């Protein structure tokens, strides 16, 4: 994983709603075209083999970027170190980049994580998305099926082991994430995931739930 910190050139530059799109475009510009196209599962759903999280502290940004192919993390980090961070027409200052190891032990069979994981249904009449809370059983079903389909699409074979996702806690208030002026709603939650090491690492490297290249689904290992 690479951890990026940067500062906007002026506090009057309001770009929080566009940061996810800008950083996504930056990543795709510097990686092979196939990563932009994604990987298609048998169901026809397309998955991406990477994930990111953006956090805002006044005029400063923190970005965590992970990828299934670790050479992609190195490519993004080296590009920023060489040319600085430019998203669209915006040049960021005070940019730092660090590499962080997130490889799980080869014998691990469960992990506790937290993050904003998105799961939604579409209203049959209005066609609008209905975002589900982690405490909703349908949320668990959706993100579990999503993980199985992602495994097949990214690794090229069906997952044969057990996979159990258990929500342990959720924030009472939702947070709205923006991508191209479209709102996505998710709740910060803590999950226990029981599965084989291969799919646990896959989820750490590519995120959980839907819209993982829109600043959603990033998993942070929970302490204790």
PDB file of C-alpha atoms in Angstrom:
ATOM      1  CA  UNK A   1       0.000   0.000   0.000  1.00  0.00           C
ATOM      2  CA  UNK A   2       1.154   3.541  -0.644  1.00  0.00           C
ATOM      3  CA  UNK A   3       0.220   6.411   1.641  1.00  0.00           C
ATOM      4  CA  UNK A   4       0.147   9.890   0.109  1.00  0.00           C
ATOM      5  CA  UNK A   5      -0.220  13.201   1.897  1.00  0.00           C
ATOM      6  CA  UNK A   6      -0.632  16.501   0.071  1.00  0.00           C
ATOM      7  CA  UNK A   7      -1.861  20.026   0.553  1.00  0.00           C
ATOM      8  CA  UNK A   8      -4.036  22.076  -1.799  1.00  0.00           C
ATOM      9  CA  UNK A   9      -2.477  25.365  -2.956  1.00  0.00           C
ATOM     10  CA  UNK A  10      -5.260  27.481  -1.426  1.00  0.00           C
ATOM     11  CA  UNK A  11      -7.973  26.976   1.173  1.00  0.00           C
ATOM     12  CA  UNK A  12     -10.447  28.553  -1.267  1.00  0.00           C
ATOM     13  CA  UNK A  13     -10.133  25.632  -3.678  1.00  0.00           C
ATOM     14  CA  UNK A  14     -13.189  23.472  -2.983  1.00  0.00           C
ATOM     15  CA  UNK A  15     -12.505  20.145  -4.674  1.00  0.00           C
ATOM     16  CA  UNK A  16     -13.634  17.496  -2.196  1.00  0.00           C
ATOM     17  CA  UNK A  17     -16.525  16.364  -4.403  1.00  0.00           C
ATOM     18  CA  UNK A  18     -14.225  15.905  -7.398  1.00  0.00           C
ATOM     19  CA  UNK A  19     -11.199  14.345  -5.699  1.00  0.00           C
ATOM     20  CA  UNK A  20     -12.322  10.730  -6.181  1.00  0.00           C
ATOM     21  CA  UNK A  21     -12.767  11.197  -9.923  1.00  0.00           C
ATOM     22  CA  UNK A  22      -9.510  13.154 -10.255  1.00  0.00           C
ATOM     23  CA  UNK A  23      -7.440  10.574  -8.401  1.00  0.00           C
ATOM     24  CA  UNK A  24      -9.085   7.676 -10.235  1.00  0.00           C
ATOM     25  CA  UNK A  25      -8.203   9.308 -13.570  1.00  0.00           C
ATOM     26  CA  UNK A  26      -4.633   9.907 -12.365  1.00  0.00           C
ATOM     27  CA  UNK A  27      -4.222   6.216 -11.502  1.00  0.00           C
ATOM     28  CA  UNK A  28      -5.635   4.966 -14.805  1.00  0.00           C
ATOM     29  CA  UNK A  29      -3.410   7.361 -16.759  1.00  0.00           C
ATOM     30  CA  UNK A  30      -0.293   5.730 -15.360  1.00  0.00           C
ATOM     31  CA  UNK A  31      -1.341   2.073 -15.500  1.00  0.00           C
ATOM     32  CA  UNK A  32      -2.101  -0.330 -18.383  1.00  0.00           C
ATOM     33  CA  UNK A  33      -5.393   0.201 -20.218  1.00  0.00           C
ATOM     34  CA  UNK A  34      -6.726  -3.178 -19.055  1.00  0.00           C
ATOM     35  CA  UNK A  35      -6.962  -1.841 -15.500  1.00  0.00           C
ATOM     36  CA  UNK A  36      -9.328   0.899 -16.625  1.00  0.00           C
ATOM     37  CA  UNK A  37     -11.454  -1.629 -18.478  1.00  0.00           C
ATOM     38  CA  UNK A  38     -11.545  -3.954 -15.481  1.00  0.00           C
ATOM     39  CA  UNK A  39     -12.168  -7.682 -15.235  1.00  0.00           C
ATOM     40  CA  UNK A  40     -15.517  -9.289 -16.036  1.00  0.00           C
ATOM     41  CA  UNK A  41     -17.032 -12.117 -13.997  1.00  0.00           C
ATOM     42  CA  UNK A  42     -19.342 -14.804 -15.381  1.00  0.00           C
ATOM     43  CA  UNK A  43     -22.277 -12.722 -14.156  1.00  0.00           C
ATOM     44  CA  UNK A  44     -21.159  -9.881 -16.431  1.00  0.00           C
ATOM     45  CA  UNK A  45     -20.202  -7.596 -13.573  1.00  0.00           C
ATOM     46  CA  UNK A  46     -16.928  -5.716 -13.977  1.00  0.00           C
ATOM     47  CA  UNK A  47     -14.412  -5.500 -11.134  1.00  0.00           C
ATOM     48  CA  UNK A  48     -11.281  -3.440 -10.619  1.00  0.00           C
ATOM     49  CA  UNK A  49      -8.072  -4.853  -9.176  1.00  0.00           C
ATOM     50  CA  UNK A  50      -7.304  -1.863  -6.952  1.00  0.00           C
ATOM     51  CA  UNK A  51      -8.833   0.440  -4.377  1.00  0.00           C
ATOM     52  CA  UNK A  52      -8.200   3.782  -2.704  1.00  0.00           C
ATOM     53  CA  UNK A  53      -9.311   5.908   0.225  1.00  0.00           C
ATOM     54  CA  UNK A  54      -9.196   9.707   0.456  1.00  0.00           C
ATOM     55  CA  UNK A  55      -9.450  11.524   3.771  1.00  0.00           C
ATOM     56  CA  UNK A  56      -9.654  15.286   4.254  1.00  0.00           C
ATOM     57  CA  UNK A  57      -8.132  17.340   7.062  1.00  0.00           C
ATOM     58  CA  UNK A  58      -8.938  20.981   6.275  1.00  0.00           C
ATOM     59  CA  UNK A  59      -6.800  21.796   3.211  1.00  0.00           C
ATOM     60  CA  UNK A  60      -4.711  18.623   3.511  1.00  0.00           C
ATOM     61  CA  UNK A  61      -5.470  15.278   1.880  1.00  0.00           C
ATOM     62  CA  UNK A  62      -4.411  11.767   2.801  1.00  0.00           C
ATOM     63  CA  UNK A  63      -4.725   9.083   0.130  1.00  0.00           C
ATOM     64  CA  UNK A  64      -4.175   5.350   0.570  1.00  0.00           C
ATOM     65  CA  UNK A  65      -3.838   3.317  -2.628  1.00  0.00           C
ATOM     66  CA  UNK A  66      -3.693  -0.489  -2.878  1.00  0.00           C
ATOM     67  CA  UNK A  67      -3.542  -2.847  -5.838  1.00  0.00           C
ATOM     68  CA  UNK A  68      -3.595  -6.591  -6.365  1.00  0.00           C
ATOM     69  CA  UNK A  69      -0.504  -6.212  -8.553  1.00  0.00           C
ATOM     70  CA  UNK A  70       2.074  -4.652  -6.233  1.00  0.00           C
ATOM     71  CA  UNK A  71       4.118  -3.288  -9.126  1.00  0.00           C
ATOM     72  CA  UNK A  72       1.252  -0.852  -9.733  1.00  0.00           C
ATOM     73  CA  UNK A  73       1.698   0.595  -6.260  1.00  0.00           C
ATOM     74  CA  UNK A  74       5.384   1.103  -7.028  1.00  0.00           C
ATOM     75  CA  UNK A  75       4.616   2.741 -10.391  1.00  0.00           C
ATOM     76  CA  UNK A  76       2.205   5.243  -8.845  1.00  0.00           C
ATOM     77  CA  UNK A  77       4.602   6.016  -5.994  1.00  0.00           C
ATOM     78  CA  UNK A  78       7.579   6.523  -8.323  1.00  0.00           C
ATOM     79  CA  UNK A  79       5.563   8.752 -10.648  1.00  0.00           C
ATOM     80  CA  UNK A  80       4.539  11.013  -7.768  1.00  0.00           C
ATOM     81  CA  UNK A  81       8.077  11.137  -6.384  1.00  0.00           C
ATOM     82  CA  UNK A  82       9.408  12.035  -9.838  1.00  0.00           C
ATOM     83  CA  UNK A  83       6.772  14.485 -11.072  1.00  0.00           C
ATOM     84  CA  UNK A  84       4.794  15.506  -8.018  1.00  0.00           C
ATOM     85  CA  UNK A  85       1.049  15.104  -7.648  1.00  0.00           C
ATOM     86  CA  UNK A  86      -1.117  16.748 -10.290  1.00  0.00           C
ATOM     87  CA  UNK A  87      -4.802  15.876 -10.466  1.00  0.00           C
ATOM     88  CA  UNK A  88      -6.449  17.488 -13.462  1.00  0.00           C
ATOM     89  CA  UNK A  89      -5.153  21.070 -13.510  1.00  0.00           C
ATOM     90  CA  UNK A  90      -4.426  21.146  -9.791  1.00  0.00           C
ATOM     91  CA  UNK A  91      -0.855  20.912  -8.535  1.00  0.00           C
ATOM     92  CA  UNK A  92      -0.564  19.833  -4.919  1.00  0.00           C
ATOM     93  CA  UNK A  93       2.169  20.959  -2.572  1.00  0.00           C
ATOM     94  CA  UNK A  94       3.974  19.367   0.385  1.00  0.00           C
ATOM     95  CA  UNK A  95       3.507  15.926  -1.156  1.00  0.00           C
ATOM     96  CA  UNK A  96       4.889  12.883   0.673  1.00  0.00           C
ATOM     97  CA  UNK A  97       4.716   9.227  -0.367  1.00  0.00           C
ATOM     98  CA  UNK A  98       5.448   6.186   1.762  1.00  0.00           C
ATOM     99  CA  UNK A  99       5.128   2.434   1.200  1.00  0.00           C
ATOM    100  CA  UNK A 100       3.377   0.331   3.826  1.00  0.00           C
ATOM    101  CA  UNK A 101       3.255  -3.471   4.048  1.00  0.00           C
ATOM    102  CA  UNK A 102      -0.183  -5.100   4.392  1.00  0.00           C
ATOM    103  CA  UNK A 103       0.498  -8.752   3.609  1.00  0.00           C
ATOM    104  CA  UNK A 104      -1.433 -11.165   5.806  1.00  0.00           C
ATOM    105  CA  UNK A 105       0.134 -14.319   7.300  1.00  0.00           C
ATOM    106  CA  UNK A 106      -0.253 -17.308   4.979  1.00  0.00           C
ATOM    107  CA  UNK A 107      -2.185 -19.306   7.579  1.00  0.00           C
ATOM    108  CA  UNK A 108      -4.711 -16.645   8.605  1.00  0.00           C
ATOM    109  CA  UNK A 109      -8.380 -17.637   8.366  1.00  0.00           C
ATOM    110  CA  UNK A 110     -10.128 -14.536   9.705  1.00  0.00           C
ATOM    111  CA  UNK A 111      -9.636 -10.812  10.073  1.00  0.00           C
ATOM    112  CA  UNK A 112     -11.488  -7.890  11.592  1.00  0.00           C
ATOM    113  CA  UNK A 113     -11.634  -4.791   9.439  1.00  0.00           C
ATOM    114  CA  UNK A 114     -13.437  -1.467   9.308  1.00  0.00           C
ATOM    115  CA  UNK A 115     -14.410   0.803   6.475  1.00  0.00           C
ATOM    116  CA  UNK A 116     -17.177   2.458   4.499  1.00  0.00           C
ATOM    117  CA  UNK A 117     -18.574  -0.473   2.495  1.00  0.00           C
ATOM    118  CA  UNK A 118     -21.243   0.309  -0.084  1.00  0.00           C
ATOM    119  CA  UNK A 119     -24.165  -1.972  -0.948  1.00  0.00           C
ATOM    120  CA  UNK A 120     -27.332  -0.885  -2.720  1.00  0.00           C
ATOM    121  CA  UNK A 121     -30.516  -2.090  -4.364  1.00  0.00           C
ATOM    122  CA  UNK A 122     -32.311  -0.369  -7.210  1.00  0.00           C
ATOM    123  CA  UNK A 123     -35.888   0.793  -6.713  1.00  0.00           C
ATOM    124  CA  UNK A 124     -37.948  -0.967  -9.389  1.00  0.00           C
ATOM    125  CA  UNK A 125     -40.166   2.064  -9.987  1.00  0.00           C
ATOM    126  CA  UNK A 126     -37.835   5.049  -9.666  1.00  0.00           C
ATOM    127  CA  UNK A 127     -34.634   3.179 -10.690  1.00  0.00           C
ATOM    128  CA  UNK A 128     -32.860   5.054  -7.906  1.00  0.00           C
ATOM    129  CA  UNK A 129     -30.368   3.307  -5.641  1.00  0.00           C
ATOM    130  CA  UNK A 130     -31.393   2.419  -2.111  1.00  0.00           C
ATOM    131  CA  UNK A 131     -28.250   2.243   0.028  1.00  0.00           C
ATOM    132  CA  UNK A 132     -28.330  -0.445   2.706  1.00  0.00           C
ATOM    133  CA  UNK A 133     -26.994  -0.234   6.245  1.00  0.00           C
ATOM    134  CA  UNK A 134     -24.455  -2.846   7.420  1.00  0.00           C
ATOM    135  CA  UNK A 135     -26.991  -4.107   9.944  1.00  0.00           C
ATOM    136  CA  UNK A 136     -29.358  -5.032   7.108  1.00  0.00           C
ATOM    137  CA  UNK A 137     -29.071  -8.714   6.190  1.00  0.00           C
ATOM    138  CA  UNK A 138     -29.316  -7.801   2.506  1.00  0.00           C
ATOM    139  CA  UNK A 139     -26.161  -5.697   2.869  1.00  0.00           C
ATOM    140  CA  UNK A 140     -24.237  -8.768   4.050  1.00  0.00           C
ATOM    141  CA  UNK A 141     -25.618 -10.919   1.226  1.00  0.00           C
ATOM    142  CA  UNK A 142     -24.703  -8.354  -1.425  1.00  0.00           C
ATOM    143  CA  UNK A 143     -21.125  -7.764  -0.288  1.00  0.00           C
ATOM    144  CA  UNK A 144     -20.526 -11.504   0.171  1.00  0.00           C
ATOM    145  CA  UNK A 145     -21.723 -12.306  -3.363  1.00  0.00           C
ATOM    146  CA  UNK A 146     -19.711  -9.355  -4.648  1.00  0.00           C
ATOM    147  CA  UNK A 147     -16.547 -10.753  -3.032  1.00  0.00           C
ATOM    148  CA  UNK A 148     -17.063 -14.195  -4.582  1.00  0.00           C
ATOM    149  CA  UNK A 149     -17.637 -12.747  -8.056  1.00  0.00           C
ATOM    150  CA  UNK A 150     -14.606 -10.480  -7.688  1.00  0.00           C
ATOM    151  CA  UNK A 151     -12.400 -13.452  -6.749  1.00  0.00           C
ATOM    152  CA  UNK A 152     -13.478 -15.296  -9.884  1.00  0.00           C
ATOM    153  CA  UNK A 153     -13.001 -12.263 -12.132  1.00  0.00           C
ATOM    154  CA  UNK A 154      -9.588 -11.229 -10.801  1.00  0.00           C
ATOM    155  CA  UNK A 155      -8.011 -14.631 -10.130  1.00  0.00           C
ATOM    156  CA  UNK A 156      -9.643 -16.591 -12.947  1.00  0.00           C
ATOM    157  CA  UNK A 157     -11.151 -19.383 -10.884  1.00  0.00           C
ATOM    158  CA  UNK A 158     -14.091 -19.920  -8.560  1.00  0.00           C
ATOM    159  CA  UNK A 159     -13.541 -19.647  -4.825  1.00  0.00           C
ATOM    160  CA  UNK A 160     -14.156 -23.053  -3.271  1.00  0.00           C
ATOM    161  CA  UNK A 161     -13.791 -22.302   0.438  1.00  0.00           C
ATOM    162  CA  UNK A 162     -16.149 -20.881   3.040  1.00  0.00           C
ATOM    163  CA  UNK A 163     -16.721 -17.142   3.268  1.00  0.00           C
ATOM    164  CA  UNK A 164     -18.531 -15.568   6.200  1.00  0.00           C
ATOM    165  CA  UNK A 165     -18.889 -11.804   6.568  1.00  0.00           C
ATOM    166  CA  UNK A 166     -20.295 -10.677   9.926  1.00  0.00           C
ATOM    167  CA  UNK A 167     -21.001  -7.021  10.711  1.00  0.00           C
ATOM    168  CA  UNK A 168     -19.965  -6.293  14.306  1.00  0.00           C
ATOM    169  CA  UNK A 169     -20.706  -2.578  14.632  1.00  0.00           C
ATOM    170  CA  UNK A 170     -21.876   0.341  12.523  1.00  0.00           C
ATOM    171  CA  UNK A 171     -21.948   4.081  12.917  1.00  0.00           C
ATOM    172  CA  UNK A 172     -25.454   5.448  13.558  1.00  0.00           C
ATOM    173  CA  UNK A 173     -24.920   8.149  10.931  1.00  0.00           C
ATOM    174  CA  UNK A 174     -24.223   7.612   7.258  1.00  0.00           C
ATOM    175  CA  UNK A 175     -21.630   9.485   5.222  1.00  0.00           C
ATOM    176  CA  UNK A 176     -22.159  10.707   1.680  1.00  0.00           C
ATOM    177  CA  UNK A 177     -19.364  10.188  -0.836  1.00  0.00           C
ATOM    178  CA  UNK A 178     -19.361  12.044  -4.151  1.00  0.00           C
ATOM    179  CA  UNK A 179     -18.287  10.899  -7.586  1.00  0.00           C
ATOM    180  CA  UNK A 180     -19.053  13.056 -10.649  1.00  0.00           C
ATOM    181  CA  UNK A 181     -21.760  14.885  -8.661  1.00  0.00           C
ATOM    182  CA  UNK A 182     -23.435  11.562  -7.803  1.00  0.00           C
ATOM    183  CA  UNK A 183     -23.910  10.774  -4.102  1.00  0.00           C
ATOM    184  CA  UNK A 184     -23.048   7.369  -2.650  1.00  0.00           C
ATOM    185  CA  UNK A 185     -24.089   6.606   0.915  1.00  0.00           C
ATOM    186  CA  UNK A 186     -22.215   4.304   3.288  1.00  0.00           C
ATOM    187  CA  UNK A 187     -21.835   3.730   7.005  1.00  0.00           C
ATOM    188  CA  UNK A 188     -18.551   3.238   8.807  1.00  0.00           C
ATOM    189  CA  UNK A 189     -18.701  -0.317  10.113  1.00  0.00           C
ATOM    190  CA  UNK A 190     -16.581  -3.088  11.544  1.00  0.00           C
ATOM    191  CA  UNK A 191     -16.697  -6.575  10.058  1.00  0.00           C
ATOM    192  CA  UNK A 192     -15.317 -10.003  10.876  1.00  0.00           C
ATOM    193  CA  UNK A 193     -14.447 -11.912   7.711  1.00  0.00           C
ATOM    194  CA  UNK A 194     -13.765 -15.651   7.927  1.00  0.00           C
ATOM    195  CA  UNK A 195     -12.306 -17.231   4.803  1.00  0.00           C
ATOM    196  CA  UNK A 196      -9.203 -18.687   3.178  1.00  0.00           C
ATOM    197  CA  UNK A 197      -6.080 -16.465   3.155  1.00  0.00           C
ATOM    198  CA  UNK A 198      -6.289 -15.914  -0.611  1.00  0.00           C
ATOM    199  CA  UNK A 199      -9.623 -14.119  -0.538  1.00  0.00           C
ATOM    200  CA  UNK A 200      -8.823 -12.222   2.662  1.00  0.00           C
ATOM    201  CA  UNK A 201      -5.740 -10.744   1.003  1.00  0.00           C
ATOM    202  CA  UNK A 202      -7.710 -10.077  -2.177  1.00  0.00           C
ATOM    203  CA  UNK A 203     -10.229  -7.981  -0.228  1.00  0.00           C
ATOM    204  CA  UNK A 204      -7.471  -6.036   1.522  1.00  0.00           C
ATOM    205  CA  UNK A 205      -5.916  -5.282  -1.878  1.00  0.00           C
ATOM    206  CA  UNK A 206      -9.094  -4.465  -3.827  1.00  0.00           C
ATOM    207  CA  UNK A 207     -11.759  -3.444  -1.303  1.00  0.00           C
ATOM    208  CA  UNK A 208     -15.116  -4.801  -0.210  1.00  0.00           C
ATOM    209  CA  UNK A 209     -18.536  -3.980  -1.630  1.00  0.00           C
ATOM    210  CA  UNK A 210     -19.353  -1.965  -4.741  1.00  0.00           C
ATOM    211  CA  UNK A 211     -17.879   1.214  -6.250  1.00  0.00           C
ATOM    212  CA  UNK A 212     -14.426   0.510  -4.846  1.00  0.00           C
ATOM    213  CA  UNK A 213     -12.740   2.898  -7.298  1.00  0.00           C
ATOM    214  CA  UNK A 214     -14.950   5.749  -6.100  1.00  0.00           C
ATOM    215  CA  UNK A 215     -13.388   6.168  -2.651  1.00  0.00           C
ATOM    216  CA  UNK A 216     -15.437   3.358  -1.104  1.00  0.00           C
ATOM    217  CA  UNK A 217     -14.785  -0.137   0.238  1.00  0.00           C
ATOM    218  CA  UNK A 218     -11.264   0.443   1.548  1.00  0.00           C
ATOM    219  CA  UNK A 219     -10.573  -1.929   4.456  1.00  0.00           C
ATOM    220  CA  UNK A 220      -8.443  -1.021   7.430  1.00  0.00           C
ATOM    221  CA  UNK A 221      -7.355  -3.782   9.772  1.00  0.00           C
ATOM    222  CA  UNK A 222      -9.041  -3.249  13.134  1.00  0.00           C
ATOM    223  CA  UNK A 223      -7.068  -3.373  16.357  1.00  0.00           C
ATOM    224  CA  UNK A 224      -8.038  -5.972  18.910  1.00  0.00           C
TER     225      UNK A 224
END
